[in-house]
mmCIF file of C-alpha atoms and ligand atoms in Angstrom:
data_model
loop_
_atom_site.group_PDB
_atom_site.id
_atom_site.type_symbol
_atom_site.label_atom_id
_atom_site.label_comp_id
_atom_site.label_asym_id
_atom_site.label_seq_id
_atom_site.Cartn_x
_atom_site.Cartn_y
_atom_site.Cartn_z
ATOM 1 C CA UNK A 179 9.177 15.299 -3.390
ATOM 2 C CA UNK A 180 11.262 13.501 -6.030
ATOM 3 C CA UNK A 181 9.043 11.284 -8.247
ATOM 4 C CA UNK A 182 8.917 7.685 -9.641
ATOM 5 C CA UNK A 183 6.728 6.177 -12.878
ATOM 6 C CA UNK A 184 3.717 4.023 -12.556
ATOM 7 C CA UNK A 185 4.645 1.025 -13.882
ATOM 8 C CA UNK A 186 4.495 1.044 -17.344
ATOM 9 C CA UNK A 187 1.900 4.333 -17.428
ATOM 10 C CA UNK A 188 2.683 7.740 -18.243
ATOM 11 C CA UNK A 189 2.295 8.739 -14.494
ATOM 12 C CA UNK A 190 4.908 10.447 -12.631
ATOM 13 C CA UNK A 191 3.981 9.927 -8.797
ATOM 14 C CA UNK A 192 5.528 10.597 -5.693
ATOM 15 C CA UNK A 193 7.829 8.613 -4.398
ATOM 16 C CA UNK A 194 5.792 8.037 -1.327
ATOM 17 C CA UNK A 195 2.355 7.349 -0.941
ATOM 18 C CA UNK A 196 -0.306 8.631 1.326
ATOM 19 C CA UNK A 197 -2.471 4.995 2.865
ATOM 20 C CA UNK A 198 -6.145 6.451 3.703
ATOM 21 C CA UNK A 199 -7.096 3.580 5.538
ATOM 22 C CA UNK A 200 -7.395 5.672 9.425
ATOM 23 C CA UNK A 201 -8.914 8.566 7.829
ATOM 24 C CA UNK A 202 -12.399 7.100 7.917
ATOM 25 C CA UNK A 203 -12.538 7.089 11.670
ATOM 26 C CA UNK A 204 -13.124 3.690 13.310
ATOM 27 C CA UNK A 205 -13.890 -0.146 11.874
ATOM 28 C CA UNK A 206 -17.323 0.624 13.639
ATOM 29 C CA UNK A 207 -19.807 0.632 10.323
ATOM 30 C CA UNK A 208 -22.631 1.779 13.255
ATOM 31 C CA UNK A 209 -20.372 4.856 14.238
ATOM 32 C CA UNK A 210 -21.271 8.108 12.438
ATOM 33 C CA UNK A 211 -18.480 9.865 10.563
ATOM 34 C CA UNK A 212 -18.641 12.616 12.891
ATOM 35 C CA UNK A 213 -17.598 16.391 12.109
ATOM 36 C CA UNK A 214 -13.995 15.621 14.111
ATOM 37 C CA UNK A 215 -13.103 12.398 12.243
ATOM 38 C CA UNK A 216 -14.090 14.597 8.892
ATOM 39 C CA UNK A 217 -11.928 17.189 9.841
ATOM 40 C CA UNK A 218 -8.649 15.619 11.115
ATOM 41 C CA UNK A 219 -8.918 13.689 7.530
ATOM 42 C CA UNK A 220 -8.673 16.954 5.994
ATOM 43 C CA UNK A 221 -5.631 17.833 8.077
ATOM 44 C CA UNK A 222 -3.860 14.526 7.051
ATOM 45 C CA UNK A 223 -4.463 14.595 3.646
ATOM 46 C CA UNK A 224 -3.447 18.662 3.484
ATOM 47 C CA UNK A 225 -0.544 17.328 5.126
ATOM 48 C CA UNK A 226 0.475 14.917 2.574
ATOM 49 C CA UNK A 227 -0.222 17.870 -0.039
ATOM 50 C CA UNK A 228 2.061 19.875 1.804
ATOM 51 C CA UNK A 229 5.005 17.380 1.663
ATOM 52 C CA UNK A 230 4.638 16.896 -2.034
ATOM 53 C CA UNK A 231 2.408 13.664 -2.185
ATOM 54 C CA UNK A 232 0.324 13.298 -5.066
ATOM 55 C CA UNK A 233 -0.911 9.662 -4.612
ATOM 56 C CA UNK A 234 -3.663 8.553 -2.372
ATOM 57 C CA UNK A 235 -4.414 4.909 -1.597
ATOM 58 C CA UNK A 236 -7.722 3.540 -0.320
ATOM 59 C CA UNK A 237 -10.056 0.522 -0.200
ATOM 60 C CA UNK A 238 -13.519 -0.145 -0.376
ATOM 61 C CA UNK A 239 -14.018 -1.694 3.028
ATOM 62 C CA UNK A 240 -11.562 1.006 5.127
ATOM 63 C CA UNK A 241 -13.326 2.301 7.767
ATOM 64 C CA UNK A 242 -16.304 0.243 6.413
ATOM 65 C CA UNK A 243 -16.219 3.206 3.530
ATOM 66 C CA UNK A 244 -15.854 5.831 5.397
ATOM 67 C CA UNK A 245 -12.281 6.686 4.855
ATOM 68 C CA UNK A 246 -13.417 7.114 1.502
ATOM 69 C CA UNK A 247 -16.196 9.508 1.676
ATOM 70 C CA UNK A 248 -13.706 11.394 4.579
ATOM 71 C CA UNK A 249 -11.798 11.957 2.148
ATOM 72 C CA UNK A 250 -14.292 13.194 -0.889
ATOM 73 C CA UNK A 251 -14.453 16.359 1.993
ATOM 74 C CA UNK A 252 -10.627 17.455 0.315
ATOM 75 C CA UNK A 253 -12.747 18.301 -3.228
ATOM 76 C CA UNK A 254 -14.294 21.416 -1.496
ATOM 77 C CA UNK A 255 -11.147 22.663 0.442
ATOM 78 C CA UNK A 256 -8.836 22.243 -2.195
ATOM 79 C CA UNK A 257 -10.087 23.687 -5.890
ATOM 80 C CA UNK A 258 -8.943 21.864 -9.085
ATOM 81 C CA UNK A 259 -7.178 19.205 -7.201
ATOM 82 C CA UNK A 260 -8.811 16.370 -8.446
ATOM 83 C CA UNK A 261 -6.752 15.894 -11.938
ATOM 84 C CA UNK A 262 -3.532 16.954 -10.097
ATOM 85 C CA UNK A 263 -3.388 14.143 -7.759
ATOM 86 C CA UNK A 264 -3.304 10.190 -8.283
ATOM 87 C CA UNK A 265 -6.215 8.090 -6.524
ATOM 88 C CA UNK A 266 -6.330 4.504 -6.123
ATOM 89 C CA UNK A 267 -9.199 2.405 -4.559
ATOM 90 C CA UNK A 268 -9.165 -1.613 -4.158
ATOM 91 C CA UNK A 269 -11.641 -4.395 -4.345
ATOM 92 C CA UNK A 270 -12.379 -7.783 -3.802
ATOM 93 C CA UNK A 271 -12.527 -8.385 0.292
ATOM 94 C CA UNK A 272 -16.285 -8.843 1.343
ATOM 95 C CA UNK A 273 -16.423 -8.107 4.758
ATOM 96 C CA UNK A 274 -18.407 -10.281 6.919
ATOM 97 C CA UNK A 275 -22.021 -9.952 7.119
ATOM 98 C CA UNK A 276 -21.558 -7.368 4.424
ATOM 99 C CA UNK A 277 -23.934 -8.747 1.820
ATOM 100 C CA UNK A 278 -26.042 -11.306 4.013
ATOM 101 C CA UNK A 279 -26.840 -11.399 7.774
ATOM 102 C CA UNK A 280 -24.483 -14.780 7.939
ATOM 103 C CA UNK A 281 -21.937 -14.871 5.295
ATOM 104 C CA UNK A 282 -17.766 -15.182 6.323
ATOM 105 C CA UNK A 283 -15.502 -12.614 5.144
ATOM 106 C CA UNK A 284 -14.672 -13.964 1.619
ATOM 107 C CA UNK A 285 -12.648 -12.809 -1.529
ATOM 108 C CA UNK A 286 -14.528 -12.105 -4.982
ATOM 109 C CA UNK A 287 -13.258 -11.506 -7.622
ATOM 110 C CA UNK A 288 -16.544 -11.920 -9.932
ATOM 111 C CA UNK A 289 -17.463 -9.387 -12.603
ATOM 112 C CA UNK A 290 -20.778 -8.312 -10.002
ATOM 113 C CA UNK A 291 -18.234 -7.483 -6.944
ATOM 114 C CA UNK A 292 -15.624 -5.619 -9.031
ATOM 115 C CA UNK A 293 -18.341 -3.941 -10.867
ATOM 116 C CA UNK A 294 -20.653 -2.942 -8.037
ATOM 117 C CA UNK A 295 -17.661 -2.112 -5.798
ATOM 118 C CA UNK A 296 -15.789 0.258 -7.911
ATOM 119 C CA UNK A 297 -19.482 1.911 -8.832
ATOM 120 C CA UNK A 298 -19.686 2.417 -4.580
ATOM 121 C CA UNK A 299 -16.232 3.951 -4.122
ATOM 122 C CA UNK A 300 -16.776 6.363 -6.832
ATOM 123 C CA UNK A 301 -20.032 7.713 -5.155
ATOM 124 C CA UNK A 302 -18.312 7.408 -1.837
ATOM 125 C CA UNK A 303 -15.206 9.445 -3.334
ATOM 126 C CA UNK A 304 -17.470 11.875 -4.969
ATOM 127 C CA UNK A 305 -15.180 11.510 -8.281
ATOM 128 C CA UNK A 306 -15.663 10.158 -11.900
ATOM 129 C CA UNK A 307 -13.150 7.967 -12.036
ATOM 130 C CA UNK A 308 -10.247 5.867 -10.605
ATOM 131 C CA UNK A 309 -7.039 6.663 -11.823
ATOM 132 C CA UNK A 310 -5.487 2.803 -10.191
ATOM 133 C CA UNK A 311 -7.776 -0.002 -9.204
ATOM 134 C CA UNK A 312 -5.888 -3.017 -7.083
ATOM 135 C CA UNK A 313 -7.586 -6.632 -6.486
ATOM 136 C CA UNK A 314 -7.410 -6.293 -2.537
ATOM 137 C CA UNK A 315 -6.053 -9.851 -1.956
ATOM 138 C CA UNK A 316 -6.323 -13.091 -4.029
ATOM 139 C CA UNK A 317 -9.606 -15.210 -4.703
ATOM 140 C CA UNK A 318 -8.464 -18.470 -4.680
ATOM 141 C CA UNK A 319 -12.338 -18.473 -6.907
ATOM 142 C CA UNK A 320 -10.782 -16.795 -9.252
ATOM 143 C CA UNK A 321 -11.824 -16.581 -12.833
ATOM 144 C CA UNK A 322 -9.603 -14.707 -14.691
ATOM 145 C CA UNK A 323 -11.295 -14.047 -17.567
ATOM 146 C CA UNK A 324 -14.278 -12.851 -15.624
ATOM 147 C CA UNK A 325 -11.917 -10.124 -14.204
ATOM 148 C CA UNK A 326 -10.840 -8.925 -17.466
ATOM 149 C CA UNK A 327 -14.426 -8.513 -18.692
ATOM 150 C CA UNK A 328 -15.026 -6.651 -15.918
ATOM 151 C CA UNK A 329 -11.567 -4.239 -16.128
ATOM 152 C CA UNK A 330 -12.322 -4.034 -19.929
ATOM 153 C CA UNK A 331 -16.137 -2.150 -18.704
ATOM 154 C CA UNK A 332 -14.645 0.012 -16.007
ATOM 155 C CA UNK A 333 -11.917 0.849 -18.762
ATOM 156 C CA UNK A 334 -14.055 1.673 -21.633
ATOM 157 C CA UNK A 335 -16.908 3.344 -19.372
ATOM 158 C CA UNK A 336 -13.822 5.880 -17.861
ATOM 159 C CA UNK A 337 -14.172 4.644 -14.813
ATOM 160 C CA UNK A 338 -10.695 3.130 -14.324
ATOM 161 C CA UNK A 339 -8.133 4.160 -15.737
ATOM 162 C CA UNK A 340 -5.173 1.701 -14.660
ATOM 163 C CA UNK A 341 -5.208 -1.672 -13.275
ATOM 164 C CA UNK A 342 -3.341 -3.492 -10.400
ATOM 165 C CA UNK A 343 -3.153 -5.635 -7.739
ATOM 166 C CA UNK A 344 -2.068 -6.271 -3.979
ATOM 167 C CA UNK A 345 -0.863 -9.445 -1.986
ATOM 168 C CA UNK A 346 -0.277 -11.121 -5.299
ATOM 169 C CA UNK A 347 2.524 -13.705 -6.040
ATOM 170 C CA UNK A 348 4.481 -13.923 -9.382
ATOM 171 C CA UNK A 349 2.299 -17.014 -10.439
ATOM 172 C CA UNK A 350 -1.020 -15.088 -9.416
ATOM 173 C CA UNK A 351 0.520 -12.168 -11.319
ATOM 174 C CA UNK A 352 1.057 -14.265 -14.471
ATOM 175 C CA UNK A 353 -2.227 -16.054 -14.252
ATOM 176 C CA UNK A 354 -3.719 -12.631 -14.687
ATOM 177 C CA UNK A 355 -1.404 -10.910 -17.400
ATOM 178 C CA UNK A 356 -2.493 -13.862 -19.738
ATOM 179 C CA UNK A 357 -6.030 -12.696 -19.713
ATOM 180 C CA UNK A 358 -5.693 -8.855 -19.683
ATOM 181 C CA UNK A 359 -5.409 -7.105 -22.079
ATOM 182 C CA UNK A 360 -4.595 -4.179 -19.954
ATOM 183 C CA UNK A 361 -0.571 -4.174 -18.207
ATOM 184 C CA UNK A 362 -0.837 -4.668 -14.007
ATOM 185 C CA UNK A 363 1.180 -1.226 -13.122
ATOM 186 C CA UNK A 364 1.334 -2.012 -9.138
ATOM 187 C CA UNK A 365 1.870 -4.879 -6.576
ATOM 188 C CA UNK A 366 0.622 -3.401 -3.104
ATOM 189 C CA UNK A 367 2.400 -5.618 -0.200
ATOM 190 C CA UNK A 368 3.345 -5.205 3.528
ATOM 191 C CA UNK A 369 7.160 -4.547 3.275
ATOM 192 C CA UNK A 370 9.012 -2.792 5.868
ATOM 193 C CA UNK A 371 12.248 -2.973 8.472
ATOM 194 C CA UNK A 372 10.201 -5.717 10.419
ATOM 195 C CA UNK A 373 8.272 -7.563 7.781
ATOM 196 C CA UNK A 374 11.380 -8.749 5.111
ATOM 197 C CA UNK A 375 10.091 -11.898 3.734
ATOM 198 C CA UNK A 376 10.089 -10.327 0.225
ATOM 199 C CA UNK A 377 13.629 -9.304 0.875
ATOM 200 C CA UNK A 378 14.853 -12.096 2.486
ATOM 201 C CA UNK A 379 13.156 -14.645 0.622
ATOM 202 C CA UNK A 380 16.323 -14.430 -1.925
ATOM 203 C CA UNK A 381 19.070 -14.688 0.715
ATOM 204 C CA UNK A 382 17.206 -17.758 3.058
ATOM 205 C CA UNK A 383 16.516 -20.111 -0.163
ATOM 206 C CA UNK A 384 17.853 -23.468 -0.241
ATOM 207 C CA UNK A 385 19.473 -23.193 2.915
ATOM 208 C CA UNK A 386 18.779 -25.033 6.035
ATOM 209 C CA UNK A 387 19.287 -22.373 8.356
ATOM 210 C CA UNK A 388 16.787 -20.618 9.532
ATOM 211 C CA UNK A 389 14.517 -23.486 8.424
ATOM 212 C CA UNK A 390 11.872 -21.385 6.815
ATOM 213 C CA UNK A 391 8.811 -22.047 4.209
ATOM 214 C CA UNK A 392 8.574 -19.451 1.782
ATOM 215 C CA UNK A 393 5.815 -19.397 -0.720
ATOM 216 C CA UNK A 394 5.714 -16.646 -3.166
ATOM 217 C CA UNK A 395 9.582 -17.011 -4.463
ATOM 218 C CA UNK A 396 10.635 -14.248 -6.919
ATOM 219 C CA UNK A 397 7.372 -11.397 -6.315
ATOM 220 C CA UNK A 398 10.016 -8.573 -6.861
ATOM 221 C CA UNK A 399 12.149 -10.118 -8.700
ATOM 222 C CA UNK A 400 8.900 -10.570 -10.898
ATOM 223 C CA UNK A 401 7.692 -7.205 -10.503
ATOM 224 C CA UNK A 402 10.995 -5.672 -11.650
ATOM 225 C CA UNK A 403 11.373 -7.530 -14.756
ATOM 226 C CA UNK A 404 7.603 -6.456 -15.588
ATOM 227 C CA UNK A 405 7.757 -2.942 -15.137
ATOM 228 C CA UNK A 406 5.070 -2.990 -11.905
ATOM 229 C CA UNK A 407 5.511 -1.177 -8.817
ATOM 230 C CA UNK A 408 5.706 -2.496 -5.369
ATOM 231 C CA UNK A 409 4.103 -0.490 -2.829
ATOM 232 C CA UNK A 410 5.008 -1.130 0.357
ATOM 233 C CA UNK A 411 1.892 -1.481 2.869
ATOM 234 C CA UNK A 412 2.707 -1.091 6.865
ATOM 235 C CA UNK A 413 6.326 0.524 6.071
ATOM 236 C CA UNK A 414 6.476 1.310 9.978
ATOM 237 C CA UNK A 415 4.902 -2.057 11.035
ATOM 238 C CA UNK A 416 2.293 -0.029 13.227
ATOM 239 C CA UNK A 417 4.861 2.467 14.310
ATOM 240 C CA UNK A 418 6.854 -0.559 15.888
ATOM 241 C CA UNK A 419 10.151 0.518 13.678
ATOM 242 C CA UNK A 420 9.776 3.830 15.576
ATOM 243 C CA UNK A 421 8.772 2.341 19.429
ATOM 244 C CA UNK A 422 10.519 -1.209 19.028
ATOM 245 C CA UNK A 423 7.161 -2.226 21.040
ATOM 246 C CA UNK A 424 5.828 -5.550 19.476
ATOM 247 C CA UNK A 425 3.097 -8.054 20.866
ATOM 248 C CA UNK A 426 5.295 -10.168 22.300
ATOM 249 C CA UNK A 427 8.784 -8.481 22.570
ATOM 250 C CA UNK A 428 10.908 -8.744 20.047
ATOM 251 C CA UNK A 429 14.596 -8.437 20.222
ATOM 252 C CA UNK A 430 14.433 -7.704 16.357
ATOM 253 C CA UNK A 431 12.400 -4.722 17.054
ATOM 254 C CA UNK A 432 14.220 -3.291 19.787
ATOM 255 C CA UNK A 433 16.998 -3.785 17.898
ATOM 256 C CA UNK A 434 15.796 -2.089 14.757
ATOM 257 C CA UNK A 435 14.374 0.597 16.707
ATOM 258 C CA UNK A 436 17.702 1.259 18.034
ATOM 259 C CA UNK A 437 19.662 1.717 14.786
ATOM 260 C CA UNK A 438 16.907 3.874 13.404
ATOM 261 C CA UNK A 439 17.163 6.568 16.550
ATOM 262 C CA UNK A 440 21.131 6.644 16.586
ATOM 263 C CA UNK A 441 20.807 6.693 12.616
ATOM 264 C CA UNK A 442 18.469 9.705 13.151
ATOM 265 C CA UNK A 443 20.743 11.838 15.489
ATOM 266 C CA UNK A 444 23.589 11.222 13.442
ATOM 267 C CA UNK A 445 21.680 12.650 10.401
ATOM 268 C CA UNK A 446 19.746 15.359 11.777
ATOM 269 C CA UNK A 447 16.202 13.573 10.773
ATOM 270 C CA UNK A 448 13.883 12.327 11.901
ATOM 271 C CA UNK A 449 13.137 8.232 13.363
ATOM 272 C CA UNK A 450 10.300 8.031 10.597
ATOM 273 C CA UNK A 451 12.452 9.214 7.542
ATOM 274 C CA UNK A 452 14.867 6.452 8.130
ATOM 275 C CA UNK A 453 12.589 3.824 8.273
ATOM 276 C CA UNK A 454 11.112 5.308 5.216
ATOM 277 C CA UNK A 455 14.724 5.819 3.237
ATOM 278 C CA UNK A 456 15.202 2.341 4.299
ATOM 279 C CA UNK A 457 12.465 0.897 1.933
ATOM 280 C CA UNK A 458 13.540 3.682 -1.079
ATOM 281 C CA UNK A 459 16.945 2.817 -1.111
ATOM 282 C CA UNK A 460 15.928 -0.828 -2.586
ATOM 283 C CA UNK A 461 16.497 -0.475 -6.582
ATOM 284 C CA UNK A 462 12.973 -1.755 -7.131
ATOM 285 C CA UNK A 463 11.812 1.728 -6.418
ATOM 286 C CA UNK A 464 9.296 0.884 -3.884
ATOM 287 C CA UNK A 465 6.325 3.354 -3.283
ATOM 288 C CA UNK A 466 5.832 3.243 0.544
ATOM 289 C CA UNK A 467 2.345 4.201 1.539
ATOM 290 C CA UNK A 468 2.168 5.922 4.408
ATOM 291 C CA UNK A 469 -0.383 5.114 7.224
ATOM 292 C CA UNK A 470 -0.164 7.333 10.141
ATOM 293 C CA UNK A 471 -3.123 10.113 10.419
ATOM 294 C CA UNK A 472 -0.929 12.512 12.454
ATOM 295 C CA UNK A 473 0.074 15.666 10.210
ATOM 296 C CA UNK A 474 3.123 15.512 12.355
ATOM 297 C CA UNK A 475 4.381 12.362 11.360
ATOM 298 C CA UNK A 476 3.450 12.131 7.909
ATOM 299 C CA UNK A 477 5.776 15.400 7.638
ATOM 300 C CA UNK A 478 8.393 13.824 9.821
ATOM 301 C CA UNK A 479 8.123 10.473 7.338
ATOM 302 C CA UNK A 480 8.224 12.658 4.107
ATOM 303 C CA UNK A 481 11.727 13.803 5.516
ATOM 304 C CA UNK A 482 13.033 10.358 3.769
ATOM 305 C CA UNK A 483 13.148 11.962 0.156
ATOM 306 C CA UNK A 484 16.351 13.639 0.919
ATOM 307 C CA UNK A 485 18.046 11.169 3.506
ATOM 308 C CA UNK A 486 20.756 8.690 1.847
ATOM 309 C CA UNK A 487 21.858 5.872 3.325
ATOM 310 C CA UNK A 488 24.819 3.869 2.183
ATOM 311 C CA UNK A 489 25.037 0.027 1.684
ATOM 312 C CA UNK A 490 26.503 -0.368 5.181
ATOM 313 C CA UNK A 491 23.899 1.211 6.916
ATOM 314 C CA UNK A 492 21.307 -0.698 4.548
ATOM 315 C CA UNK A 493 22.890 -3.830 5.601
ATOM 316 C CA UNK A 494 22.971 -2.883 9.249
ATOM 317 C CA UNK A 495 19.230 -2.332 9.367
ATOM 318 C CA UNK A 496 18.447 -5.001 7.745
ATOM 319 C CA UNK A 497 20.652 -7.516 9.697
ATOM 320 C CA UNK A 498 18.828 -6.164 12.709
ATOM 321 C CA UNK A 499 14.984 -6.664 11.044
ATOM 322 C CA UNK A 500 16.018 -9.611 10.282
ATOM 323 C CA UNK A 501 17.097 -10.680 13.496
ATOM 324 C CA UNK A 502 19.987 -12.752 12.288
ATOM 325 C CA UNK A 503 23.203 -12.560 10.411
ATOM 326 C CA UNK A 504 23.208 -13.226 7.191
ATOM 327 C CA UNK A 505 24.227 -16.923 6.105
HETATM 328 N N1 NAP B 44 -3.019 -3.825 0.548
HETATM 329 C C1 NAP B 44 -3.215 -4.217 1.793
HETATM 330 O O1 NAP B 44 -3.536 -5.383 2.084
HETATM 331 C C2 NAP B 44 -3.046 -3.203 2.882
HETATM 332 C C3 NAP B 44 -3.099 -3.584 4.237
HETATM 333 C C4 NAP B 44 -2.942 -2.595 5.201
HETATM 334 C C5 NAP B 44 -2.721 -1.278 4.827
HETATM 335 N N2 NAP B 44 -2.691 -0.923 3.496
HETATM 336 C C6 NAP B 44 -2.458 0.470 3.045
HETATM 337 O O2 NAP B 44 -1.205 0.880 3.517
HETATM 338 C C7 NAP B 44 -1.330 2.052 4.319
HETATM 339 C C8 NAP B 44 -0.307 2.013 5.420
HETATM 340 O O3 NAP B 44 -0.406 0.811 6.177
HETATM 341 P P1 NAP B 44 -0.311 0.838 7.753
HETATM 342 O O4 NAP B 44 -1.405 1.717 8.268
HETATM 343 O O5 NAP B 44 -0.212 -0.536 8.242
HETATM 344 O O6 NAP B 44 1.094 1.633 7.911
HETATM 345 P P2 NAP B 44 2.066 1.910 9.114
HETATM 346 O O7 NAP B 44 2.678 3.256 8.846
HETATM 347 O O8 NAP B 44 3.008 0.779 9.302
HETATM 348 O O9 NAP B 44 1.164 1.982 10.397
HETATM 349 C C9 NAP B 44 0.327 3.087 10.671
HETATM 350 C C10 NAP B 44 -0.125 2.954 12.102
HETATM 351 O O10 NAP B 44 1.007 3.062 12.944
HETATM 352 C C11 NAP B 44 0.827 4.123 13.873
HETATM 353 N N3 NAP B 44 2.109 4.820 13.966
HETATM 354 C C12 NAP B 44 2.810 5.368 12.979
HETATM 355 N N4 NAP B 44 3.936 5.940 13.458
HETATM 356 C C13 NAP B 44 3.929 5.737 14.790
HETATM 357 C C14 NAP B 44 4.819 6.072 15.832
HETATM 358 N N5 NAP B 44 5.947 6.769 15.592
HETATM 359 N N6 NAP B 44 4.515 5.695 17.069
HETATM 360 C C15 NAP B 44 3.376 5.018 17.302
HETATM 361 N N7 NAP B 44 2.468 4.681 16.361
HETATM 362 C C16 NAP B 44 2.746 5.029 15.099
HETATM 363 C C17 NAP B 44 -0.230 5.015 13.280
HETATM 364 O O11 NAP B 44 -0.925 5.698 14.300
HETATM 365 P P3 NAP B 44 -1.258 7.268 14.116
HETATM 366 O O12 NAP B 44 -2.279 7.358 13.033
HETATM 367 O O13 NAP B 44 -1.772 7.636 15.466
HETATM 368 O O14 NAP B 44 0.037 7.947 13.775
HETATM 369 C C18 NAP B 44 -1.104 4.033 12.533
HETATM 370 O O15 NAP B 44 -2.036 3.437 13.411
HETATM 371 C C19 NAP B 44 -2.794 2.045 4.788
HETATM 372 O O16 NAP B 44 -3.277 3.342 5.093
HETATM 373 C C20 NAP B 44 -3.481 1.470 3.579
HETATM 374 O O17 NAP B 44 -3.682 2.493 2.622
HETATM 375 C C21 NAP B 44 -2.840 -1.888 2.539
#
């Protein structure tokens, strides 16, 4: 597995991610994590060893935090692997009823949530220390100083090592870089064959066809002139890339799904690894992060590190995601 840079840290990680989010079982926080769910996570993350992937992405509230103590189970079946790979948790999304019998899902960003959530993941991931730490989604509460004093604890105590962030626009990531003192080395956000708004964003300004509002102008843009990478989130849109089978139909995604089969045959690969070469052929070296829990397909998506596609077939995919021709 060919490797990309961290942002502006000394890492070298691999090119494509492995998302823990399904390994935890179900959303259920009553359900046990039984012996079956702990097993099959071992099998997907063994998996994602196997293909070369040395970064692991989770959240505090996946699987209610069990997809994070799923995975602590890899510690004991694989020795010394803990400084050989790359883990990175998130906070900031308080799931409802999580603190108080009647509170809404909310966003915090205060020093006690970052704090007391990164000081839960570690015990739940049975490790000393974060290596990457993303703010889930933005706090419209935010107080950014109160985030750095809380990044400049977890930094001094060991317990992070490098910052981020995820859903974040340019502005939100500017906001923040005035009051850290430490760089933001990744911008997590859904990207993929059927979700281009980062993409297209660029092409569909100031025109007046198709009439679109887009907020956000300029997030990879931004993160390319800043040195912070963009992982892509949902880079098979829930396998729909693969099935073309949307809630409702889309011609888009039949359409996509299509070009990515006849793409496949022609190249002897598999329907995953184009969808996946798709997002790595875009200079801004995205990081997809891969969410399927099937060892099968996380091999068949880790074919992408040595499929090429050429500017025609990059244009032809995305013409079809996008469901239009270009202006
Ligand atoms: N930052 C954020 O806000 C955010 C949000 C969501 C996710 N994430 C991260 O990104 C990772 C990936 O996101 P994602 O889970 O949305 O990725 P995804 O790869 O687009 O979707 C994964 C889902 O699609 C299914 N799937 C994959 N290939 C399929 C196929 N060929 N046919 C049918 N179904 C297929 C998988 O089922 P099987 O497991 O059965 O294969 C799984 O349920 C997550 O694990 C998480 O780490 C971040």
């Amino acid at each position: 597995m060919k490797t990309i840079r961290l942002g502006s840290t000394p890492l070298e990680v691999s090119r494509i991610a492995y998302g823990c989010m399904g390994i935890g079982g179900s959303w259920d926080r009553n359900d046990p994590l039984s012996v079956q769910i702990q097993y099959d996570a071992v099998q997907a993350i063994r998996a994602a060893l196997d293909e070369g992937i040395n970064f692991f992405d989770h959240a505090d509230i996946y699987c209610w935090g069990k997809s994070e103590a799923a995975f602590a189970a890899i510690w004991s079946e694989v020795p010394r692997l803990r400084e050989k790979i790359i883990v990175q948790s998130k906070c900031g999304i308080v799931m409802a009823d999580q603190l108080y019998a009647d509170s809404p899902e909310n966003f915090d960003f205060s020093y006690e949530h970052i704090i007391r959530s990164v000081d839960d993941s570690l015990r739940r991931l049975q490790t000393d220390y974060l290596d990457v730490l993303l703010l889930h989604r933005p706090d419209p509460l935010i107080e950014p100083e109160e985030v750095a004093r809380a990044f400049d604890e977890l930094h001094a105590s060991g317990k992070v090592r490098y910052f981020g962030v995820s859903n974040h626009t340019a502005a939100q990531m500017e906001l923040l870089r005035k009051y850290l003192p430490q760089p933001i080395v990744a911008n997590q956000l859904e990207v993929s064959l059927l979700h281009l708004h980062l993409i297209d964003e660029g092409i569909v300004f100031n025109q007046d066809h198709p009439p679109k509002v887009v907020r956000g102008e300029g997030t990879l843009e931004y993160c390319r002139l800043h040195n912070i990478t963009v992982q892509a989130w949902g880079p098979l849109k829930s396998g729909a890339v693969i099935t073309g089978v949307t809630e409702p139909p889309s011609q888009a995604a039949q359409d996509v799904a299509q070009i990515v089969a006849e793409m496949a045959r022609a190249k002897g690969v598999s329907q995953e690894a184009i969808a996946i070469a798709w997002l790595l052929h875009h200079p801004a070296k995205m990081q997809p992060i891969l969410g399927t829990t099937k060892p099968e397909r996380i091999k068949a998506a880790c074919e992408a590190d040595r499929v090429e596609l050429t500017r025609d077939e990059w244009y032809r995919l995305f013409i079809a995601g996008r469901g239009d021709r270009l202006p």
